[in-house]
Amino acid sequence: MQLLYTINSPYARKVRIVALEKHVDVELNEVVLSDPDCPVSQHNPLGKVPVLVLDDGEPLYDSRVIVEYLDHRTPLSHLIPQDHIAKIKVRRWEALADGVCDAAVAVMLEQRKPEAQQSQAHIDKQMGKVLQGLTVLDADLLKKKWCVNETFSLADIALGCCLGYLDLRFKHLRWDGKTWQDKFVNLAKHYSVLVKRPSFKQTMPQP
Ligand SMILES: N[C@@H](CCC(=O)N[C@@H](CS)C(=O)NCC(=O)O)C(=O)O
């Protein structure tokens, strides 16, 4: 199976980390979305990465579907718990972390437009979602070692990919003069643990 991805997509990084943590072999195909020959739209009508193309040609998207597929490829150390309640908790963490990424991506796309076409109201609205999302993630994490049930899971992976994306694209972001690391100390501490894992090191976004 082959993963179509871009190096700095936080959603594709989540998939790559799950594949590494689960020791599932995936052929990596890095694409350039703006390239006219980019193969993504042949496999995903939404034209988005990541897409996992299975050996029989069937494409899987989006990242949430792909991580579930990969997690079930081997019975070893499930990243999505089997227990229903624990699974729902993990998936809510993922939904919020991905949602913060969605808002951050929207800001980045707006800021790439020529200045006269940018909407400050749209940027402020999306940045509000980033701030609210991080506030809730930080409060939910508190001093816990892992996001859910004292076990490393997809929740930690999704959170780490979200924080890695903020670090990549919004290094200069400040709230009342504070970086996200200063403002959200629980998240910063957790992130410093996550980035030591080989799966995170191998998939570090490229500035
Ligand atoms: N919900 C999707 C989001 C995927 C997504 O937005 N990917 C971005 C890259 S970070 C993309 O491919 N954007 C191209 C486009 O929207 O045309 C997922 O989790 O896979």
PDB file of C-alpha atoms and ligand atoms in Angstrom:
ATOM      1  CA  MET A   1       0.000   0.000   0.000  1.00  0.00           C
ATOM      2  CA  GLN A   2       1.088   3.508  -0.755  1.00  0.00           C
ATOM      3  CA  LEU A   3       0.594   6.722   1.211  1.00  0.00           C
ATOM      4  CA  LEU A   4       0.242   9.941  -0.748  1.00  0.00           C
ATOM      5  CA  TYR A   5       1.345  12.722   1.574  1.00  0.00           C
ATOM      6  CA  THR A   6       2.981  16.116   1.879  1.00  0.00           C
ATOM      7  CA  ILE A   7       5.839  16.556   4.303  1.00  0.00           C
ATOM      8  CA  ASN A   8       4.223  19.297   6.407  1.00  0.00           C
ATOM      9  CA  SER A   9       0.614  18.109   6.532  1.00  0.00           C
ATOM     10  CA  PRO A  10      -0.228  17.466  10.209  1.00  0.00           C
ATOM     11  CA  TYR A  11      -2.929  14.968   9.157  1.00  0.00           C
ATOM     12  CA  ALA A  12      -0.496  13.011   6.996  1.00  0.00           C
ATOM     13  CA  ARG A  13       2.077  13.121   9.794  1.00  0.00           C
ATOM     14  CA  LYS A  14      -0.471  11.544  12.149  1.00  0.00           C
ATOM     15  CA  VAL A  15      -0.870   8.673   9.670  1.00  0.00           C
ATOM     16  CA  ARG A  16       2.899   8.254   9.229  1.00  0.00           C
ATOM     17  CA  ILE A  17       3.413   8.140  12.994  1.00  0.00           C
ATOM     18  CA  VAL A  18       0.665   5.528  13.420  1.00  0.00           C
ATOM     19  CA  ALA A  19       2.260   3.383  10.675  1.00  0.00           C
ATOM     20  CA  LEU A  20       5.671   3.654  12.401  1.00  0.00           C
ATOM     21  CA  GLU A  21       4.310   2.954  15.882  1.00  0.00           C
ATOM     22  CA  LYS A  22       2.381  -0.070  14.570  1.00  0.00           C
ATOM     23  CA  HIS A  23       5.316  -1.303  12.443  1.00  0.00           C
ATOM     24  CA  VAL A  24       3.102  -1.427   9.363  1.00  0.00           C
ATOM     25  CA  ASP A  25       5.033  -1.155   6.093  1.00  0.00           C
ATOM     26  CA  VAL A  26       3.719   1.676   3.947  1.00  0.00           C
ATOM     27  CA  GLU A  27       5.345   2.915   0.762  1.00  0.00           C
ATOM     28  CA  LEU A  28       5.665   6.694   1.047  1.00  0.00           C
ATOM     29  CA  ASN A  29       4.887   8.843  -1.992  1.00  0.00           C
ATOM     30  CA  GLU A  30       5.536  12.514  -1.283  1.00  0.00           C
ATOM     31  CA  VAL A  31       3.428  14.723  -3.564  1.00  0.00           C
ATOM     32  CA  VAL A  32       3.209  18.397  -4.441  1.00  0.00           C
ATOM     33  CA  LEU A  33      -0.461  19.384  -4.406  1.00  0.00           C
ATOM     34  CA  SER A  34       0.071  22.313  -6.796  1.00  0.00           C
ATOM     35  CA  ASP A  35       1.756  20.079  -9.384  1.00  0.00           C
ATOM     36  CA  PRO A  36      -0.601  19.589 -12.416  1.00  0.00           C
ATOM     37  CA  ASP A  37       0.380  15.882 -12.473  1.00  0.00           C
ATOM     38  CA  CYS A  38      -0.258  15.395  -8.758  1.00  0.00           C
ATOM     39  CA  PRO A  39      -1.958  11.979  -8.418  1.00  0.00           C
ATOM     40  CA  VAL A  40      -4.041  12.859  -5.345  1.00  0.00           C
ATOM     41  CA  SER A  41      -7.261  13.875  -7.132  1.00  0.00           C
ATOM     42  CA  GLN A  42      -7.283  10.549  -9.051  1.00  0.00           C
ATOM     43  CA  HIS A  43      -7.701   8.832  -5.686  1.00  0.00           C
ATOM     44  CA  ASN A  44      -9.485  11.400  -3.527  1.00  0.00           C
ATOM     45  CA  PRO A  45     -12.225  13.538  -5.111  1.00  0.00           C
ATOM     46  CA  LEU A  46     -11.571  16.142  -2.396  1.00  0.00           C
ATOM     47  CA  GLY A  47      -7.979  16.517  -3.629  1.00  0.00           C
ATOM     48  CA  LYS A  48      -6.551  16.314  -0.107  1.00  0.00           C
ATOM     49  CA  VAL A  49      -3.736  14.426   1.553  1.00  0.00           C
ATOM     50  CA  PRO A  50      -3.313  11.983   3.153  1.00  0.00           C
ATOM     51  CA  VAL A  51      -4.627   9.206   0.911  1.00  0.00           C
ATOM     52  CA  LEU A  52      -3.726   5.558   1.475  1.00  0.00           C
ATOM     53  CA  VAL A  53      -3.962   3.516  -1.738  1.00  0.00           C
ATOM     54  CA  LEU A  54      -4.393  -0.167  -0.872  1.00  0.00           C
ATOM     55  CA  ASP A  55      -2.736  -2.956  -2.874  1.00  0.00           C
ATOM     56  CA  ASP A  56      -5.994  -3.620  -4.763  1.00  0.00           C
ATOM     57  CA  GLY A  57      -6.156   0.077  -5.736  1.00  0.00           C
ATOM     58  CA  GLU A  58      -8.871   1.085  -3.272  1.00  0.00           C
ATOM     59  CA  PRO A  59      -8.139   4.527  -1.808  1.00  0.00           C
ATOM     60  CA  LEU A  60      -8.730   5.359   1.848  1.00  0.00           C
ATOM     61  CA  TYR A  61      -9.213   8.894   3.195  1.00  0.00           C
ATOM     62  CA  ASP A  62      -9.288  10.926   5.321  1.00  0.00           C
ATOM     63  CA  SER A  63      -6.638  10.606   8.046  1.00  0.00           C
ATOM     64  CA  ARG A  64      -9.158   9.390  10.639  1.00  0.00           C
ATOM     65  CA  VAL A  65     -10.237   6.485   8.436  1.00  0.00           C
ATOM     66  CA  ILE A  66      -6.632   5.628   7.531  1.00  0.00           C
ATOM     67  CA  VAL A  67      -5.414   5.528  11.151  1.00  0.00           C
ATOM     68  CA  GLU A  68      -8.262   3.198  12.090  1.00  0.00           C
ATOM     69  CA  TYR A  69      -7.377   0.928   9.162  1.00  0.00           C
ATOM     70  CA  LEU A  70      -3.676   0.855  10.132  1.00  0.00           C
ATOM     71  CA  ASP A  71      -4.440   0.287  13.802  1.00  0.00           C
ATOM     72  CA  HIS A  72      -6.380  -2.857  12.879  1.00  0.00           C
ATOM     73  CA  ARG A  73      -3.623  -4.247  10.641  1.00  0.00           C
ATOM     74  CA  THR A  74      -1.897  -5.752  13.671  1.00  0.00           C
ATOM     75  CA  PRO A  75      -3.394  -6.729  17.022  1.00  0.00           C
ATOM     76  CA  LEU A  76      -0.315  -5.413  18.861  1.00  0.00           C
ATOM     77  CA  SER A  77      -0.507  -2.323  21.054  1.00  0.00           C
ATOM     78  CA  HIS A  78      -3.699  -0.754  19.801  1.00  0.00           C
ATOM     79  CA  LEU A  79      -3.513   3.025  19.476  1.00  0.00           C
ATOM     80  CA  ILE A  80      -7.312   3.216  19.368  1.00  0.00           C
ATOM     81  CA  PRO A  81      -8.623   1.369  22.428  1.00  0.00           C
ATOM     82  CA  GLN A  82     -10.980  -1.580  21.970  1.00  0.00           C
ATOM     83  CA  ASP A  83     -13.106  -0.419  24.894  1.00  0.00           C
ATOM     84  CA  HIS A  84     -15.906   1.749  23.512  1.00  0.00           C
ATOM     85  CA  ILE A  85     -15.792   4.543  26.115  1.00  0.00           C
ATOM     86  CA  ALA A  86     -11.992   4.803  25.951  1.00  0.00           C
ATOM     87  CA  LYS A  87     -12.181   4.798  22.149  1.00  0.00           C
ATOM     88  CA  ILE A  88     -14.663   7.682  22.138  1.00  0.00           C
ATOM     89  CA  LYS A  89     -12.386   9.660  24.476  1.00  0.00           C
ATOM     90  CA  VAL A  90      -9.386   9.099  22.230  1.00  0.00           C
ATOM     91  CA  ARG A  91     -11.354  10.097  19.138  1.00  0.00           C
ATOM     92  CA  ARG A  92     -12.580  13.276  20.783  1.00  0.00           C
ATOM     93  CA  TRP A  93      -8.990  14.276  21.551  1.00  0.00           C
ATOM     94  CA  GLU A  94      -8.197  13.581  17.916  1.00  0.00           C
ATOM     95  CA  ALA A  95     -11.205  15.609  16.716  1.00  0.00           C
ATOM     96  CA  LEU A  96     -10.161  18.622  18.793  1.00  0.00           C
ATOM     97  CA  ALA A  97      -6.472  18.408  17.857  1.00  0.00           C
ATOM     98  CA  ASP A  98      -7.393  18.047  14.161  1.00  0.00           C
ATOM     99  CA  GLY A  99      -9.893  20.898  14.539  1.00  0.00           C
ATOM    100  CA  VAL A 100      -7.166  23.197  15.889  1.00  0.00           C
ATOM    101  CA  CYS A 101      -5.095  22.220  12.838  1.00  0.00           C
ATOM    102  CA  ASP A 102      -8.058  23.015  10.546  1.00  0.00           C
ATOM    103  CA  ALA A 103      -8.280  26.516  12.039  1.00  0.00           C
ATOM    104  CA  ALA A 104      -4.499  27.045  11.886  1.00  0.00           C
ATOM    105  CA  VAL A 105      -4.394  25.878   8.242  1.00  0.00           C
ATOM    106  CA  ALA A 106      -7.250  28.304   7.434  1.00  0.00           C
ATOM    107  CA  VAL A 107      -5.242  31.184   8.952  1.00  0.00           C
ATOM    108  CA  MET A 108      -2.142  30.217   7.009  1.00  0.00           C
ATOM    109  CA  LEU A 109      -4.075  30.048   3.712  1.00  0.00           C
ATOM    110  CA  GLU A 110      -5.674  33.441   4.368  1.00  0.00           C
ATOM    111  CA  GLN A 111      -2.304  34.990   5.177  1.00  0.00           C
ATOM    112  CA  ARG A 112      -0.851  33.662   1.924  1.00  0.00           C
ATOM    113  CA  LYS A 113      -3.336  35.724  -0.097  1.00  0.00           C
ATOM    114  CA  PRO A 114      -2.288  39.173  -1.346  1.00  0.00           C
ATOM    115  CA  GLU A 115      -2.722  41.533   1.597  1.00  0.00           C
ATOM    116  CA  ALA A 116      -5.613  43.461   0.011  1.00  0.00           C
ATOM    117  CA  GLN A 117      -7.654  40.228  -0.319  1.00  0.00           C
ATOM    118  CA  GLN A 118      -7.094  39.030   3.244  1.00  0.00           C
ATOM    119  CA  SER A 119      -9.947  39.174   5.746  1.00  0.00           C
ATOM    120  CA  GLN A 120      -8.750  40.094   9.233  1.00  0.00           C
ATOM    121  CA  ALA A 121     -12.165  39.078  10.606  1.00  0.00           C
ATOM    122  CA  HIS A 122     -11.679  35.554   9.193  1.00  0.00           C
ATOM    123  CA  ILE A 123      -8.140  35.348  10.600  1.00  0.00           C
ATOM    124  CA  ASP A 124      -9.320  36.516  14.039  1.00  0.00           C
ATOM    125  CA  LYS A 125     -12.201  34.028  14.033  1.00  0.00           C
ATOM    126  CA  GLN A 126      -9.921  31.107  13.160  1.00  0.00           C
ATOM    127  CA  MET A 127      -7.240  32.216  15.654  1.00  0.00           C
ATOM    128  CA  GLY A 128      -9.990  32.299  18.286  1.00  0.00           C
ATOM    129  CA  LYS A 129     -10.637  28.610  17.559  1.00  0.00           C
ATOM    130  CA  VAL A 130      -6.914  27.849  17.906  1.00  0.00           C
ATOM    131  CA  LEU A 131      -6.802  29.636  21.275  1.00  0.00           C
ATOM    132  CA  GLN A 132     -10.006  28.022  22.590  1.00  0.00           C
ATOM    133  CA  GLY A 133      -8.927  24.603  21.367  1.00  0.00           C
ATOM    134  CA  LEU A 134      -5.497  24.824  22.998  1.00  0.00           C
ATOM    135  CA  THR A 135      -7.076  26.103  26.222  1.00  0.00           C
ATOM    136  CA  VAL A 136      -9.335  23.048  26.439  1.00  0.00           C
ATOM    137  CA  LEU A 137      -6.596  20.594  25.403  1.00  0.00           C
ATOM    138  CA  ASP A 138      -4.278  22.033  28.074  1.00  0.00           C
ATOM    139  CA  ALA A 139      -6.971  21.895  30.762  1.00  0.00           C
ATOM    140  CA  ASP A 140      -7.932  18.318  29.827  1.00  0.00           C
ATOM    141  CA  LEU A 141      -4.341  17.145  29.884  1.00  0.00           C
ATOM    142  CA  LEU A 142      -3.519  18.718  33.261  1.00  0.00           C
ATOM    143  CA  LYS A 143      -0.606  16.811  34.802  1.00  0.00           C
ATOM    144  CA  LYS A 144      -1.506  13.480  33.187  1.00  0.00           C
ATOM    145  CA  LYS A 145       1.289  11.474  31.593  1.00  0.00           C
ATOM    146  CA  TRP A 146      -0.859  10.506  28.576  1.00  0.00           C
ATOM    147  CA  CYS A 147      -4.102  11.989  27.258  1.00  0.00           C
ATOM    148  CA  VAL A 148      -6.368   8.989  27.923  1.00  0.00           C
ATOM    149  CA  ASN A 149      -6.225   6.173  30.488  1.00  0.00           C
ATOM    150  CA  GLU A 150      -2.512   6.528  31.294  1.00  0.00           C
ATOM    151  CA  THR A 151      -1.600   4.873  27.991  1.00  0.00           C
ATOM    152  CA  PHE A 152       0.043   6.218  24.851  1.00  0.00           C
ATOM    153  CA  SER A 153      -2.635   6.371  22.149  1.00  0.00           C
ATOM    154  CA  LEU A 154      -3.808   8.078  18.971  1.00  0.00           C
ATOM    155  CA  ALA A 155      -4.903  10.990  21.211  1.00  0.00           C
ATOM    156  CA  ASP A 156      -1.251  11.752  22.068  1.00  0.00           C
ATOM    157  CA  ILE A 157      -0.231  11.366  18.417  1.00  0.00           C
ATOM    158  CA  ALA A 158      -2.924  13.744  17.145  1.00  0.00           C
ATOM    159  CA  LEU A 159      -2.066  16.273  19.859  1.00  0.00           C
ATOM    160  CA  GLY A 160       1.662  16.061  19.071  1.00  0.00           C
ATOM    161  CA  CYS A 161       1.023  16.581  15.339  1.00  0.00           C
ATOM    162  CA  CYS A 162      -1.142  19.615  16.087  1.00  0.00           C
ATOM    163  CA  LEU A 163       1.520  21.191  18.340  1.00  0.00           C
ATOM    164  CA  GLY A 164       4.233  20.361  15.805  1.00  0.00           C
ATOM    165  CA  TYR A 165       2.228  22.160  13.133  1.00  0.00           C
ATOM    166  CA  LEU A 166       1.836  25.274  15.319  1.00  0.00           C
ATOM    167  CA  ASP A 167       5.572  25.202  15.961  1.00  0.00           C
ATOM    168  CA  LEU A 168       6.208  25.023  12.234  1.00  0.00           C
ATOM    169  CA  ARG A 169       3.809  27.676  10.960  1.00  0.00           C
ATOM    170  CA  PHE A 170       3.221  29.987  13.936  1.00  0.00           C
ATOM    171  CA  LYS A 171       6.592  30.202  15.649  1.00  0.00           C
ATOM    172  CA  HIS A 172       6.136  33.929  16.236  1.00  0.00           C
ATOM    173  CA  LEU A 173       2.589  33.644  17.566  1.00  0.00           C
ATOM    174  CA  ARG A 174       2.095  35.350  20.969  1.00  0.00           C
ATOM    175  CA  TRP A 175      -0.858  35.754  23.320  1.00  0.00           C
ATOM    176  CA  ASP A 176      -0.259  38.629  25.768  1.00  0.00           C
ATOM    177  CA  GLY A 177       3.417  38.331  24.870  1.00  0.00           C
ATOM    178  CA  LYS A 178       3.486  34.585  25.634  1.00  0.00           C
ATOM    179  CA  THR A 179       4.382  31.761  23.253  1.00  0.00           C
ATOM    180  CA  TRP A 180       2.069  28.722  23.214  1.00  0.00           C
ATOM    181  CA  GLN A 181       4.710  26.900  25.263  1.00  0.00           C
ATOM    182  CA  ASP A 182       4.597  29.587  27.989  1.00  0.00           C
ATOM    183  CA  LYS A 183       0.822  29.887  27.964  1.00  0.00           C
ATOM    184  CA  PHE A 184       0.010  26.165  27.828  1.00  0.00           C
ATOM    185  CA  VAL A 185       2.580  24.579  30.108  1.00  0.00           C
ATOM    186  CA  ASN A 186       0.889  21.162  30.287  1.00  0.00           C
ATOM    187  CA  LEU A 187       0.885  20.896  26.490  1.00  0.00           C
ATOM    188  CA  ALA A 188       4.493  22.082  26.263  1.00  0.00           C
ATOM    189  CA  LYS A 189       5.655  19.467  28.779  1.00  0.00           C
ATOM    190  CA  HIS A 190       3.787  16.694  26.975  1.00  0.00           C
ATOM    191  CA  TYR A 191       5.148  17.812  23.612  1.00  0.00           C
ATOM    192  CA  SER A 192       8.728  17.689  24.921  1.00  0.00           C
ATOM    193  CA  VAL A 193       8.137  14.010  25.805  1.00  0.00           C
ATOM    194  CA  LEU A 194       6.449  13.145  22.492  1.00  0.00           C
ATOM    195  CA  VAL A 195       9.178  14.615  20.275  1.00  0.00           C
ATOM    196  CA  LYS A 196      11.694  12.199  21.797  1.00  0.00           C
ATOM    197  CA  ARG A 197       9.875   9.217  20.252  1.00  0.00           C
ATOM    198  CA  PRO A 198      11.559   7.878  17.098  1.00  0.00           C
ATOM    199  CA  SER A 199       8.238   8.081  15.199  1.00  0.00           C
ATOM    200  CA  PHE A 200       8.007  11.823  15.912  1.00  0.00           C
ATOM    201  CA  LYS A 201      11.695  12.412  15.139  1.00  0.00           C
ATOM    202  CA  GLN A 202      11.426  10.622  11.793  1.00  0.00           C
ATOM    203  CA  THR A 203       8.433  12.689  10.694  1.00  0.00           C
ATOM    204  CA  MET A 204       9.525  16.154  11.861  1.00  0.00           C
ATOM    205  CA  PRO A 205       8.038  18.891   9.617  1.00  0.00           C
ATOM    206  CA  GLN A 206      10.541  20.827   7.508  1.00  0.00           C
ATOM    207  CA  PRO A 207      10.551  24.641   7.918  1.00  0.00           C
TER     208      PRO A 207
HETATM  209  N1  LIG B   1      -9.790  16.086   7.410  1.00  0.00           N
HETATM  210  C1  LIG B   1      -8.707  15.820   6.500  1.00  0.00           C
HETATM  211  C2  LIG B   1      -7.909  17.085   6.266  1.00  0.00           C
HETATM  212  C3  LIG B   1      -6.898  16.903   5.146  1.00  0.00           C
HETATM  213  C4  LIG B   1      -6.354  18.241   4.663  1.00  0.00           C
HETATM  214  O1  LIG B   1      -6.965  19.290   4.852  1.00  0.00           O
HETATM  215  N2  LIG B   1      -5.191  18.179   4.013  1.00  0.00           N
HETATM  216  C5  LIG B   1      -4.604  19.383   3.433  1.00  0.00           C
HETATM  217  C6  LIG B   1      -3.097  19.379   3.635  1.00  0.00           C
HETATM  218  S1  LIG B   1      -2.668  19.770   5.299  1.00  0.00           S
HETATM  219  C7  LIG B   1      -4.834  19.349   1.946  1.00  0.00           C
HETATM  220  O2  LIG B   1      -4.627  18.340   1.312  1.00  0.00           O
HETATM  221  N3  LIG B   1      -5.249  20.479   1.366  1.00  0.00           N
HETATM  222  C8  LIG B   1      -5.433  20.614  -0.054  1.00  0.00           C
HETATM  223  C9  LIG B   1      -6.777  21.174  -0.401  1.00  0.00           C
HETATM  224  O3  LIG B   1      -7.581  21.441   0.506  1.00  0.00           O
HETATM  225  O4  LIG B   1      -7.023  21.333  -1.582  1.00  0.00           O
HETATM  226  C10 LIG B   1      -7.829  14.692   7.074  1.00  0.00           C
HETATM  227  O5  LIG B   1      -7.875  14.499   8.307  1.00  0.00           O
HETATM  228  O6  LIG B   1      -7.175  13.968   6.317  1.00  0.00           O
END
